[in-house]
mmCIF file of C-alpha atoms in Angstrom:
data_model
loop_
_atom_site.group_PDB
_atom_site.id
_atom_site.type_symbol
_atom_site.label_atom_id
_atom_site.label_comp_id
_atom_site.label_asym_id
_atom_site.label_seq_id
_atom_site.Cartn_x
_atom_site.Cartn_y
_atom_site.Cartn_z
ATOM 1 C CA UNK A 1 141.061 -147.085 123.504
ATOM 2 C CA UNK A 2 142.228 -143.749 122.166
ATOM 3 C CA UNK A 3 140.894 -142.020 119.098
ATOM 4 C CA UNK A 4 141.903 -143.503 115.748
ATOM 5 C CA UNK A 5 143.516 -140.328 114.509
ATOM 6 C CA UNK A 6 145.711 -140.013 117.600
ATOM 7 C CA UNK A 7 146.812 -143.780 117.390
ATOM 8 C CA UNK A 8 147.450 -143.223 113.623
ATOM 9 C CA UNK A 9 149.864 -139.916 114.735
ATOM 10 C CA UNK A 10 151.176 -141.766 117.367
ATOM 11 C CA UNK A 11 152.198 -144.558 114.919
ATOM 12 C CA UNK A 12 153.476 -142.291 112.434
ATOM 13 C CA UNK A 13 156.262 -140.819 115.079
ATOM 14 C CA UNK A 14 157.685 -144.109 115.844
ATOM 15 C CA UNK A 15 158.460 -144.644 111.502
ATOM 16 C CA UNK A 16 161.540 -144.329 110.761
ATOM 17 C CA UNK A 17 161.341 -141.589 108.400
ATOM 18 C CA UNK A 18 160.113 -139.528 111.001
ATOM 19 C CA UNK A 19 162.280 -140.458 113.683
ATOM 20 C CA UNK A 20 165.428 -139.957 110.994
ATOM 21 C CA UNK A 21 163.780 -135.975 111.256
ATOM 22 C CA UNK A 22 162.901 -135.697 114.522
ATOM 23 C CA UNK A 23 165.255 -137.871 116.635
ATOM 24 C CA UNK A 24 163.826 -137.167 119.932
ATOM 25 C CA UNK A 25 160.918 -139.266 119.725
ATOM 26 C CA UNK A 26 157.406 -138.948 121.084
ATOM 27 C CA UNK A 27 158.145 -139.315 124.952
ATOM 28 C CA UNK A 28 156.764 -136.829 127.202
ATOM 29 C CA UNK A 29 159.678 -136.724 129.768
ATOM 30 C CA UNK A 30 161.732 -133.697 130.559
ATOM 31 C CA UNK A 31 164.712 -135.490 128.564
ATOM 32 C CA UNK A 32 162.752 -136.194 125.710
ATOM 33 C CA UNK A 33 161.054 -132.302 125.723
ATOM 34 C CA UNK A 34 164.449 -131.135 126.377
ATOM 35 C CA UNK A 35 165.694 -132.826 123.079
ATOM 36 C CA UNK A 36 162.993 -131.797 121.222
ATOM 37 C CA UNK A 37 163.948 -128.246 121.475
ATOM 38 C CA UNK A 38 167.548 -128.859 121.427
ATOM 39 C CA UNK A 39 167.741 -130.838 118.141
ATOM 40 C CA UNK A 40 165.240 -128.311 116.145
ATOM 41 C CA UNK A 41 167.126 -125.607 114.727
ATOM 42 C CA UNK A 42 164.605 -122.976 115.066
ATOM 43 C CA UNK A 43 163.513 -123.835 118.624
ATOM 44 C CA UNK A 44 167.403 -124.527 119.924
ATOM 45 C CA UNK A 45 167.904 -120.783 119.673
ATOM 46 C CA UNK A 46 165.357 -120.879 122.681
ATOM 47 C CA UNK A 47 166.009 -122.649 126.260
ATOM 48 C CA UNK A 48 164.244 -125.680 127.158
ATOM 49 C CA UNK A 49 162.937 -124.159 130.016
ATOM 50 C CA UNK A 50 161.623 -120.788 130.745
ATOM 51 C CA UNK A 51 159.781 -119.440 134.209
ATOM 52 C CA UNK A 52 156.140 -119.247 133.994
ATOM 53 C CA UNK A 53 156.146 -115.874 135.150
ATOM 54 C CA UNK A 54 158.195 -114.805 131.593
ATOM 55 C CA UNK A 55 155.008 -116.068 129.898
ATOM 56 C CA UNK A 56 152.905 -113.659 131.606
ATOM 57 C CA UNK A 57 151.051 -110.887 129.379
ATOM 58 C CA UNK A 58 152.249 -108.100 131.505
ATOM 59 C CA UNK A 59 156.044 -108.931 131.353
ATOM 60 C CA UNK A 60 156.336 -108.188 127.878
ATOM 61 C CA UNK A 61 152.943 -107.401 126.249
ATOM 62 C CA UNK A 62 154.131 -110.005 123.678
ATOM 63 C CA UNK A 63 155.742 -107.132 121.857
ATOM 64 C CA UNK A 64 158.490 -108.687 120.641
ATOM 65 C CA UNK A 65 157.304 -111.726 119.059
ATOM 66 C CA UNK A 66 154.514 -109.319 117.644
ATOM 67 C CA UNK A 67 157.823 -107.406 115.939
ATOM 68 C CA UNK A 68 159.034 -110.784 114.902
ATOM 69 C CA UNK A 69 155.182 -111.812 113.515
ATOM 70 C CA UNK A 70 155.154 -108.399 111.104
ATOM 71 C CA UNK A 71 158.744 -109.454 109.995
ATOM 72 C CA UNK A 72 157.691 -112.771 108.841
ATOM 73 C CA UNK A 73 154.476 -111.456 107.462
ATOM 74 C CA UNK A 74 156.567 -108.351 105.576
ATOM 75 C CA UNK A 75 159.098 -111.218 104.258
ATOM 76 C CA UNK A 76 156.010 -113.537 103.187
ATOM 77 C CA UNK A 77 154.003 -110.858 101.369
ATOM 78 C CA UNK A 78 157.164 -109.087 100.182
ATOM 79 C CA UNK A 79 158.201 -111.738 97.931
ATOM 80 C CA UNK A 80 155.396 -112.494 95.852
ATOM 81 C CA UNK A 81 155.615 -108.684 95.316
ATOM 82 C CA UNK A 82 158.900 -108.817 93.906
ATOM 83 C CA UNK A 83 157.118 -111.125 91.274
ATOM 84 C CA UNK A 84 155.275 -108.237 89.881
ATOM 85 C CA UNK A 85 157.589 -105.170 90.347
ATOM 86 C CA UNK A 86 160.038 -103.913 88.254
ATOM 87 C CA UNK A 87 162.909 -101.613 89.889
ATOM 88 C CA UNK A 88 162.853 -99.413 87.112
ATOM 89 C CA UNK A 89 162.083 -95.690 86.092
ATOM 90 C CA UNK A 90 159.632 -96.534 83.617
ATOM 91 C CA UNK A 91 157.919 -99.592 85.170
ATOM 92 C CA UNK A 92 157.982 -98.904 88.989
ATOM 93 C CA UNK A 93 155.030 -96.977 89.533
ATOM 94 C CA UNK A 94 153.114 -98.589 86.980
ATOM 95 C CA UNK A 95 153.679 -102.140 88.260
ATOM 96 C CA UNK A 96 152.593 -100.617 92.166
ATOM 97 C CA UNK A 97 149.481 -99.415 90.304
ATOM 98 C CA UNK A 98 149.181 -103.064 88.549
ATOM 99 C CA UNK A 99 149.417 -104.635 91.819
ATOM 100 C CA UNK A 100 146.707 -102.586 93.038
ATOM 101 C CA UNK A 101 144.383 -102.975 90.149
ATOM 102 C CA UNK A 102 145.373 -105.962 87.895
ATOM 103 C CA UNK A 103 147.053 -108.676 89.776
ATOM 104 C CA UNK A 104 144.562 -111.335 91.503
ATOM 105 C CA UNK A 105 145.145 -110.290 95.452
ATOM 106 C CA UNK A 106 147.558 -108.352 94.573
ATOM 107 C CA UNK A 107 146.001 -105.284 96.319
ATOM 108 C CA UNK A 108 145.598 -107.365 99.446
ATOM 109 C CA UNK A 109 149.579 -108.561 99.630
ATOM 110 C CA UNK A 110 150.302 -105.057 99.081
ATOM 111 C CA UNK A 111 148.282 -103.243 101.585
ATOM 112 C CA UNK A 112 149.434 -106.391 103.955
ATOM 113 C CA UNK A 113 152.771 -105.273 103.367
ATOM 114 C CA UNK A 114 151.983 -101.655 103.515
ATOM 115 C CA UNK A 115 150.172 -101.975 106.923
ATOM 116 C CA UNK A 116 152.409 -104.317 108.633
ATOM 117 C CA UNK A 117 155.652 -102.259 107.877
ATOM 118 C CA UNK A 118 153.756 -99.347 109.497
ATOM 119 C CA UNK A 119 152.825 -101.976 112.282
ATOM 120 C CA UNK A 120 156.364 -103.280 112.623
ATOM 121 C CA UNK A 121 157.937 -99.907 113.202
ATOM 122 C CA UNK A 122 155.265 -99.418 115.764
ATOM 123 C CA UNK A 123 155.981 -102.457 117.297
ATOM 124 C CA UNK A 124 159.554 -102.079 117.657
ATOM 125 C CA UNK A 125 159.344 -98.907 119.408
ATOM 126 C CA UNK A 126 156.617 -100.062 121.740
ATOM 127 C CA UNK A 127 159.323 -103.017 122.120
ATOM 128 C CA UNK A 128 161.913 -101.044 123.215
ATOM 129 C CA UNK A 129 159.905 -98.471 125.326
ATOM 130 C CA UNK A 130 158.806 -101.584 127.265
ATOM 131 C CA UNK A 131 162.075 -102.918 127.719
ATOM 132 C CA UNK A 132 163.604 -99.442 128.427
ATOM 133 C CA UNK A 133 160.906 -98.255 131.421
ATOM 134 C CA UNK A 134 161.250 -101.991 132.574
ATOM 135 C CA UNK A 135 164.788 -101.658 133.101
ATOM 136 C CA UNK A 136 165.191 -105.154 131.042
ATOM 137 C CA UNK A 137 168.129 -103.442 129.213
ATOM 138 C CA UNK A 138 170.413 -103.921 132.625
ATOM 139 C CA UNK A 139 173.072 -106.264 132.951
ATOM 140 C CA UNK A 140 173.147 -109.171 131.921
ATOM 141 C CA UNK A 141 170.866 -108.253 129.302
ATOM 142 C CA UNK A 142 172.736 -104.783 127.748
ATOM 143 C CA UNK A 143 174.184 -106.445 124.931
ATOM 144 C CA UNK A 144 170.988 -107.608 124.102
ATOM 145 C CA UNK A 145 169.780 -103.914 123.854
ATOM 146 C CA UNK A 146 172.727 -103.037 121.449
ATOM 147 C CA UNK A 147 171.564 -105.716 119.040
ATOM 148 C CA UNK A 148 168.010 -103.758 119.679
ATOM 149 C CA UNK A 149 169.336 -100.942 118.546
ATOM 150 C CA UNK A 150 170.590 -102.084 115.326
ATOM 151 C CA UNK A 151 167.251 -104.324 114.698
ATOM 152 C CA UNK A 152 165.943 -100.529 115.388
ATOM 153 C CA UNK A 153 168.081 -99.090 112.724
ATOM 154 C CA UNK A 154 167.577 -101.832 110.058
ATOM 155 C CA UNK A 155 163.640 -101.448 110.570
ATOM 156 C CA UNK A 156 163.856 -97.951 109.998
ATOM 157 C CA UNK A 157 166.071 -98.557 107.063
ATOM 158 C CA UNK A 158 163.861 -101.079 105.709
ATOM 159 C CA UNK A 159 161.053 -98.650 106.080
ATOM 160 C CA UNK A 160 162.982 -96.084 104.545
ATOM 161 C CA UNK A 161 164.084 -97.913 101.404
ATOM 162 C CA UNK A 162 160.522 -99.323 100.635
ATOM 163 C CA UNK A 163 159.131 -95.908 100.842
ATOM 164 C CA UNK A 164 161.114 -95.214 97.668
ATOM 165 C CA UNK A 165 159.664 -98.158 95.798
ATOM 166 C CA UNK A 166 156.295 -96.968 94.544
ATOM 167 C CA UNK A 167 158.135 -94.298 92.701
ATOM 168 C CA UNK A 168 155.175 -91.612 93.057
ATOM 169 C CA UNK A 169 155.442 -88.007 94.086
ATOM 170 C CA UNK A 170 155.535 -89.252 97.972
ATOM 171 C CA UNK A 171 158.255 -91.585 97.609
ATOM 172 C CA UNK A 172 160.422 -89.273 95.281
ATOM 173 C CA UNK A 173 160.338 -86.256 97.679
ATOM 174 C CA UNK A 174 160.955 -88.231 100.920
ATOM 175 C CA UNK A 175 163.817 -89.459 99.513
ATOM 176 C CA UNK A 176 165.108 -86.443 98.001
ATOM 177 C CA UNK A 177 164.542 -85.205 101.452
ATOM 178 C CA UNK A 178 165.887 -87.640 103.380
ATOM 179 C CA UNK A 179 168.847 -87.866 101.215
ATOM 180 C CA UNK A 180 169.760 -83.955 101.812
ATOM 181 C CA UNK A 181 169.284 -84.482 105.575
ATOM 182 C CA UNK A 182 172.085 -87.278 105.131
ATOM 183 C CA UNK A 183 174.442 -84.927 103.465
ATOM 184 C CA UNK A 184 174.240 -82.615 106.285
ATOM 185 C CA UNK A 185 176.527 -85.459 107.981
ATOM 186 C CA UNK A 186 180.179 -83.373 108.441
ATOM 187 C CA UNK A 187 182.683 -84.176 106.156
ATOM 188 C CA UNK A 188 181.594 -87.381 104.329
ATOM 189 C CA UNK A 189 178.044 -86.066 103.796
ATOM 190 C CA UNK A 190 178.110 -85.761 100.097
ATOM 191 C CA UNK A 191 179.882 -88.912 99.150
ATOM 192 C CA UNK A 192 177.615 -90.767 101.329
ATOM 193 C CA UNK A 193 174.440 -89.472 99.316
ATOM 194 C CA UNK A 194 176.378 -89.718 96.318
ATOM 195 C CA UNK A 195 177.058 -93.493 97.002
ATOM 196 C CA UNK A 196 173.332 -94.218 98.508
ATOM 197 C CA UNK A 197 171.660 -92.844 95.636
ATOM 198 C CA UNK A 198 174.354 -93.793 92.748
ATOM 199 C CA UNK A 199 174.264 -89.993 91.327
ATOM 200 C CA UNK A 200 173.304 -86.680 92.550
ATOM 201 C CA UNK A 201 169.707 -86.890 92.248
ATOM 202 C CA UNK A 202 167.095 -89.521 92.797
ATOM 203 C CA UNK A 203 167.056 -91.534 89.829
ATOM 204 C CA UNK A 204 167.116 -95.125 88.040
ATOM 205 C CA UNK A 205 170.224 -96.182 90.129
ATOM 206 C CA UNK A 206 168.811 -94.527 93.221
ATOM 207 C CA UNK A 207 165.619 -96.861 92.589
ATOM 208 C CA UNK A 208 167.847 -99.778 92.011
ATOM 209 C CA UNK A 209 170.147 -99.213 95.049
ATOM 210 C CA UNK A 210 166.971 -99.036 97.192
ATOM 211 C CA UNK A 211 165.223 -102.195 95.510
ATOM 212 C CA UNK A 212 168.568 -104.054 96.465
ATOM 213 C CA UNK A 213 168.937 -102.806 99.821
ATOM 214 C CA UNK A 214 165.205 -103.347 100.790
ATOM 215 C CA UNK A 215 165.136 -106.866 99.406
ATOM 216 C CA UNK A 216 168.017 -108.445 100.089
ATOM 217 C CA UNK A 217 170.558 -106.634 101.949
ATOM 218 C CA UNK A 218 168.582 -105.391 104.798
ATOM 219 C CA UNK A 219 166.324 -108.395 105.075
ATOM 220 C CA UNK A 220 169.354 -110.621 105.394
ATOM 221 C CA UNK A 221 171.028 -108.289 108.301
ATOM 222 C CA UNK A 222 167.851 -108.305 110.065
ATOM 223 C CA UNK A 223 167.900 -112.089 109.923
ATOM 224 C CA UNK A 224 171.430 -112.392 111.452
ATOM 225 C CA UNK A 225 170.612 -109.984 114.107
ATOM 226 C CA UNK A 226 166.851 -111.475 114.988
ATOM 227 C CA UNK A 227 168.762 -114.710 115.383
ATOM 228 C CA UNK A 228 171.651 -113.065 117.662
ATOM 229 C CA UNK A 229 168.785 -111.356 119.599
ATOM 230 C CA UNK A 230 166.829 -114.486 120.177
ATOM 231 C CA UNK A 231 169.813 -116.459 121.713
ATOM 232 C CA UNK A 232 170.897 -113.704 123.548
ATOM 233 C CA UNK A 233 167.836 -113.894 125.541
ATOM 234 C CA UNK A 234 168.711 -117.355 126.214
ATOM 235 C CA UNK A 235 172.467 -116.795 127.059
ATOM 236 C CA UNK A 236 171.285 -113.906 129.315
ATOM 237 C CA UNK A 237 168.907 -116.031 131.675
ATOM 238 C CA UNK A 238 165.756 -115.957 129.651
ATOM 239 C CA UNK A 239 163.224 -112.618 129.641
ATOM 240 C CA UNK A 240 163.513 -110.480 132.234
ATOM 241 C CA UNK A 241 160.546 -110.849 134.646
ATOM 242 C CA UNK A 242 161.225 -107.905 136.891
ATOM 243 C CA UNK A 243 161.804 -110.481 139.956
ATOM 244 C CA UNK A 244 164.637 -111.764 141.874
ATOM 245 C CA UNK A 245 165.331 -115.900 141.945
ATOM 246 C CA UNK A 246 164.555 -115.869 145.174
ATOM 247 C CA UNK A 247 161.264 -114.795 144.687
ATOM 248 C CA UNK A 248 160.407 -117.481 142.233
ATOM 249 C CA UNK B 1 222.163 -132.510 124.557
ATOM 250 C CA UNK B 2 224.458 -131.585 127.349
ATOM 251 C CA UNK B 3 221.081 -130.242 129.753
ATOM 252 C CA UNK B 4 217.742 -131.856 128.747
ATOM 253 C CA UNK B 5 216.023 -129.454 131.252
ATOM 254 C CA UNK B 6 217.136 -126.608 128.945
ATOM 255 C CA UNK B 7 215.974 -127.680 125.774
ATOM 256 C CA UNK B 8 211.843 -127.331 126.456
ATOM 257 C CA UNK B 9 212.705 -123.691 127.771
ATOM 258 C CA UNK B 10 214.668 -122.510 124.513
ATOM 259 C CA UNK B 11 211.993 -124.355 122.070
ATOM 260 C CA UNK B 12 209.076 -123.468 123.789
ATOM 261 C CA UNK B 13 209.376 -119.246 123.314
ATOM 262 C CA UNK B 14 210.665 -120.262 119.765
ATOM 263 C CA UNK B 15 207.467 -122.288 118.967
ATOM 264 C CA UNK B 16 205.348 -119.393 120.520
ATOM 265 C CA UNK B 17 207.330 -116.618 118.265
ATOM 266 C CA UNK B 18 206.851 -118.562 115.133
ATOM 267 C CA UNK B 19 202.864 -118.960 115.913
ATOM 268 C CA UNK B 20 202.709 -115.278 116.728
ATOM 269 C CA UNK B 21 204.435 -114.623 113.391
ATOM 270 C CA UNK B 22 202.359 -116.695 111.630
ATOM 271 C CA UNK B 23 199.210 -114.676 113.271
ATOM 272 C CA UNK B 24 200.697 -111.379 112.342
ATOM 273 C CA UNK B 25 201.423 -112.562 109.040
ATOM 274 C CA UNK B 26 197.510 -113.584 108.827
ATOM 275 C CA UNK B 27 196.479 -110.645 110.163
ATOM 276 C CA UNK B 28 198.409 -108.653 107.750
ATOM 277 C CA UNK B 29 197.396 -110.386 104.874
ATOM 278 C CA UNK B 30 193.668 -110.051 105.887
ATOM 279 C CA UNK B 31 193.807 -106.356 106.677
ATOM 280 C CA UNK B 32 195.247 -105.864 103.337
ATOM 281 C CA UNK B 33 192.825 -107.795 101.612
ATOM 282 C CA UNK B 34 190.263 -106.194 103.835
ATOM 283 C CA UNK B 35 191.898 -102.535 102.604
ATOM 284 C CA UNK B 36 191.703 -103.850 99.192
ATOM 285 C CA UNK B 37 188.194 -104.570 99.169
ATOM 286 C CA UNK B 38 187.002 -101.319 100.749
ATOM 287 C CA UNK B 39 188.881 -99.524 97.905
ATOM 288 C CA UNK B 40 187.005 -101.860 95.571
ATOM 289 C CA UNK B 41 184.206 -101.615 96.983
ATOM 290 C CA UNK B 42 184.074 -97.996 97.079
ATOM 291 C CA UNK B 43 185.274 -97.735 93.243
ATOM 292 C CA UNK B 44 182.654 -100.245 92.629
ATOM 293 C CA UNK B 45 179.677 -98.263 93.865
ATOM 294 C CA UNK B 46 180.619 -94.864 92.501
ATOM 295 C CA UNK B 47 179.169 -94.584 88.990
ATOM 296 C CA UNK B 48 181.467 -93.450 86.683
ATOM 297 C CA UNK B 49 178.923 -92.542 83.694
ATOM 298 C CA UNK B 50 175.964 -90.961 85.068
ATOM 299 C CA UNK B 51 172.827 -90.890 82.949
ATOM 300 C CA UNK B 52 171.351 -87.984 84.074
ATOM 301 C CA UNK B 53 169.949 -84.947 82.174
ATOM 302 C CA UNK B 54 172.245 -82.582 80.985
ATOM 303 C CA UNK B 55 172.689 -79.354 83.447
ATOM 304 C CA UNK B 56 172.380 -76.905 80.370
ATOM 305 C CA UNK B 57 168.723 -76.228 79.266
ATOM 306 C CA UNK B 58 167.795 -73.922 76.187
ATOM 307 C CA UNK B 59 165.399 -72.115 77.641
ATOM 308 C CA UNK B 60 163.659 -70.679 74.429
ATOM 309 C CA UNK B 61 163.927 -67.247 72.858
ATOM 310 C CA UNK B 62 164.286 -64.274 75.300
ATOM 311 C CA UNK B 63 161.030 -62.551 73.767
ATOM 312 C CA UNK B 64 159.111 -65.509 75.251
ATOM 313 C CA UNK B 65 159.598 -63.697 78.336
ATOM 314 C CA UNK B 66 157.557 -60.570 78.710
ATOM 315 C CA UNK B 67 158.905 -57.748 81.232
ATOM 316 C CA UNK B 68 158.041 -58.684 84.929
ATOM 317 C CA UNK B 69 157.410 -62.197 84.076
ATOM 318 C CA UNK B 70 158.443 -65.341 86.574
ATOM 319 C CA UNK B 71 158.620 -68.710 84.416
ATOM 320 C CA UNK B 72 158.808 -71.559 86.121
ATOM 321 C CA UNK B 73 160.457 -74.917 84.398
ATOM 322 C CA UNK B 74 159.532 -77.761 86.789
ATOM 323 C CA UNK B 75 161.348 -80.083 84.413
ATOM 324 C CA UNK B 76 164.851 -78.629 85.159
ATOM 325 C CA UNK B 77 164.306 -76.930 88.152
ATOM 326 C CA UNK B 78 164.840 -73.504 87.104
ATOM 327 C CA UNK B 79 162.936 -70.066 87.178
ATOM 328 C CA UNK B 80 163.717 -67.785 84.277
ATOM 329 C CA UNK B 81 162.868 -64.166 85.378
ATOM 330 C CA UNK B 82 162.848 -61.244 83.189
ATOM 331 C CA UNK B 83 163.170 -58.250 86.058
ATOM 332 C CA UNK B 84 163.442 -54.575 85.080
ATOM 333 C CA UNK B 85 166.926 -54.811 84.961
ATOM 334 C CA UNK B 86 167.077 -57.912 82.686
ATOM 335 C CA UNK B 87 167.166 -61.671 82.191
ATOM 336 C CA UNK B 88 168.312 -63.871 85.218
ATOM 337 C CA UNK B 89 167.745 -67.724 86.076
ATOM 338 C CA UNK B 90 167.112 -69.109 89.288
ATOM 339 C CA UNK B 91 167.422 -72.673 90.733
ATOM 340 C CA UNK B 92 163.972 -74.000 91.576
ATOM 341 C CA UNK B 93 165.528 -76.279 94.186
ATOM 342 C CA UNK B 94 164.539 -75.222 97.655
ATOM 343 C CA UNK B 95 168.143 -74.586 99.989
ATOM 344 C CA UNK B 96 166.358 -76.366 102.853
ATOM 345 C CA UNK B 97 166.343 -79.782 101.467
ATOM 346 C CA UNK B 98 166.071 -79.730 97.943
ATOM 347 C CA UNK B 99 162.536 -80.041 97.187
ATOM 348 C CA UNK B 100 161.055 -78.069 93.907
ATOM 349 C CA UNK B 101 159.821 -74.791 94.544
ATOM 350 C CA UNK B 102 156.637 -73.619 92.963
ATOM 351 C CA UNK B 103 155.961 -69.837 91.621
ATOM 352 C CA UNK B 104 152.854 -68.792 93.456
ATOM 353 C CA UNK B 105 151.788 -65.837 90.895
ATOM 354 C CA UNK B 106 148.816 -64.366 93.056
ATOM 355 C CA UNK B 107 151.171 -63.529 95.918
ATOM 356 C CA UNK B 108 154.577 -62.813 93.929
ATOM 357 C CA UNK B 109 156.332 -65.212 95.621
ATOM 358 C CA UNK B 110 158.379 -68.323 95.506
ATOM 359 C CA UNK B 111 157.337 -70.743 97.627
ATOM 360 C CA UNK B 112 158.442 -74.429 98.737
ATOM 361 C CA UNK B 113 155.719 -76.866 99.310
ATOM 362 C CA UNK B 114 157.718 -79.241 101.400
ATOM 363 C CA UNK B 115 158.157 -77.305 104.491
ATOM 364 C CA UNK B 116 157.010 -73.727 103.765
ATOM 365 C CA UNK B 117 159.982 -71.549 103.044
ATOM 366 C CA UNK B 118 159.152 -68.469 100.874
ATOM 367 C CA UNK B 119 161.207 -66.350 98.669
ATOM 368 C CA UNK B 120 160.836 -63.461 96.384
ATOM 369 C CA UNK B 121 161.218 -63.725 92.693
ATOM 370 C CA UNK B 122 165.046 -62.593 93.280
ATOM 371 C CA UNK B 123 165.243 -65.807 95.473
ATOM 372 C CA UNK B 124 165.803 -63.903 98.730
ATOM 373 C CA UNK B 125 164.140 -66.182 101.646
ATOM 374 C CA UNK B 126 161.619 -64.048 103.460
ATOM 375 C CA UNK B 127 159.884 -66.959 105.285
ATOM 376 C CA UNK B 128 160.608 -70.583 106.798
ATOM 377 C CA UNK B 129 163.215 -72.710 107.316
ATOM 378 C CA UNK B 130 165.535 -72.646 104.395
ATOM 379 C CA UNK B 131 169.182 -71.575 105.128
ATOM 380 C CA UNK B 132 170.561 -70.201 102.018
ATOM 381 C CA UNK B 133 168.755 -68.037 99.212
ATOM 382 C CA UNK B 134 167.890 -69.671 95.922
ATOM 383 C CA UNK B 135 170.858 -70.030 93.728
ATOM 384 C CA UNK B 136 171.274 -67.379 90.740
ATOM 385 C CA UNK B 137 172.283 -69.658 87.968
ATOM 386 C CA UNK B 138 174.480 -68.749 84.728
ATOM 387 C CA UNK B 139 172.701 -67.685 82.131
ATOM 388 C CA UNK B 140 173.750 -66.552 78.426
ATOM 389 C CA UNK B 141 172.760 -66.076 75.037
ATOM 390 C CA UNK B 142 173.569 -69.219 72.492
ATOM 391 C CA UNK B 143 174.513 -68.906 69.151
ATOM 392 C CA UNK B 144 171.058 -68.873 67.615
ATOM 393 C CA UNK B 145 169.759 -66.195 70.058
ATOM 394 C CA UNK B 146 168.384 -68.691 72.597
ATOM 395 C CA UNK B 147 168.692 -68.272 76.635
ATOM 396 C CA UNK B 148 170.798 -70.852 77.741
ATOM 397 C CA UNK B 149 170.550 -71.997 81.694
ATOM 398 C CA UNK B 150 173.241 -73.947 83.205
ATOM 399 C CA UNK B 151 171.920 -75.544 86.432
ATOM 400 C CA UNK B 152 174.958 -76.751 87.460
ATOM 401 C CA UNK B 153 176.652 -73.152 87.890
ATOM 402 C CA UNK B 154 176.053 -70.641 90.256
ATOM 403 C CA UNK B 155 176.896 -67.012 89.678
ATOM 404 C CA UNK B 156 176.434 -64.228 92.656
ATOM 405 C CA UNK B 157 172.885 -62.545 93.367
ATOM 406 C CA UNK B 158 172.311 -59.479 91.012
ATOM 407 C CA UNK B 159 173.999 -60.472 87.479
ATOM 408 C CA UNK B 160 171.610 -59.704 85.213
ATOM 409 C CA UNK B 161 171.624 -60.600 81.490
ATOM 410 C CA UNK B 162 170.096 -57.925 78.819
ATOM 411 C CA UNK B 163 169.263 -59.652 75.718
#
């Protein structure tokens, strides 16, 4: 017979509590497989079937998945970093240094967060170039391209707001320069800058506002748009494979 | 009920009108609530009290500054200059994108580290992307004889203070 571990797992999947979570059961029919996707809140964003061609590396270079992966890494490393970081002028820089030199594994989490942030910006741009040059933005996927542009902007804002948090010279002057660029917006520029910084200079209010934007508001917007983005892939007929249906 | 056929024809538009007016009422309420929330949000996000440093700086006694000197005060973002025609103060904030400039005595110039703008000790741009000369700031002699500088008040260039 089958090995005992497999038998045990199969038995487990027939138990009542397992079936209460995964209702579709362990059958190997197309119906079971469809139900397994449809009845899972995370999987149901995706279609139950996809074209084999869409799995080909050349179609996407997996850039969208890689962008999502860096985002997940950023959430997973960012939340522990919040436990040691106080977004206040006297403490922010010292907390960042503590994370580097005092906190166990702090430097690992911080560097992983930093490198993933750089990687995410790179991957999101690469993803957009890939989509653009393959023409995958064309109807019926034009709205998903717009969602993608929104996600690019959210990525850049996340990057920009996170840049201030170490509260070192680089951060301070980068945000000073960036907020002065913002104030060049016609008519409303100075007002937007004042609201964004919570004052006239990059100071305690700006640090706190950027922290809240970086840790709460922008990630929530990102989650929302990522959800729509993935759902739209299914609704728009799956990944663009660059072939007409008759060729498949 | 003289004519049964007329009844639904009369009622149907009445019902839809009522529905439409409820929709209008609902949308109107939401518009008012949205406008109120926008005003509230804007007011909430604009701080009414700012704990920013005072724009007025006490720059000390005028004799601290020898003739022909340019003295940087990076903490307050100003230069106090004692030129041949008298004292004046310049903003050290670059007019390009707000970086803090530095006095480079070996070149006799004010230089911005961010994008390379350079200014004369009178604030006139000689190089780089800065769109305007450095601002001349209001300077006066305080009650106890100290030089006072107000960062928030600009004056036309070439207003010298003799002290």
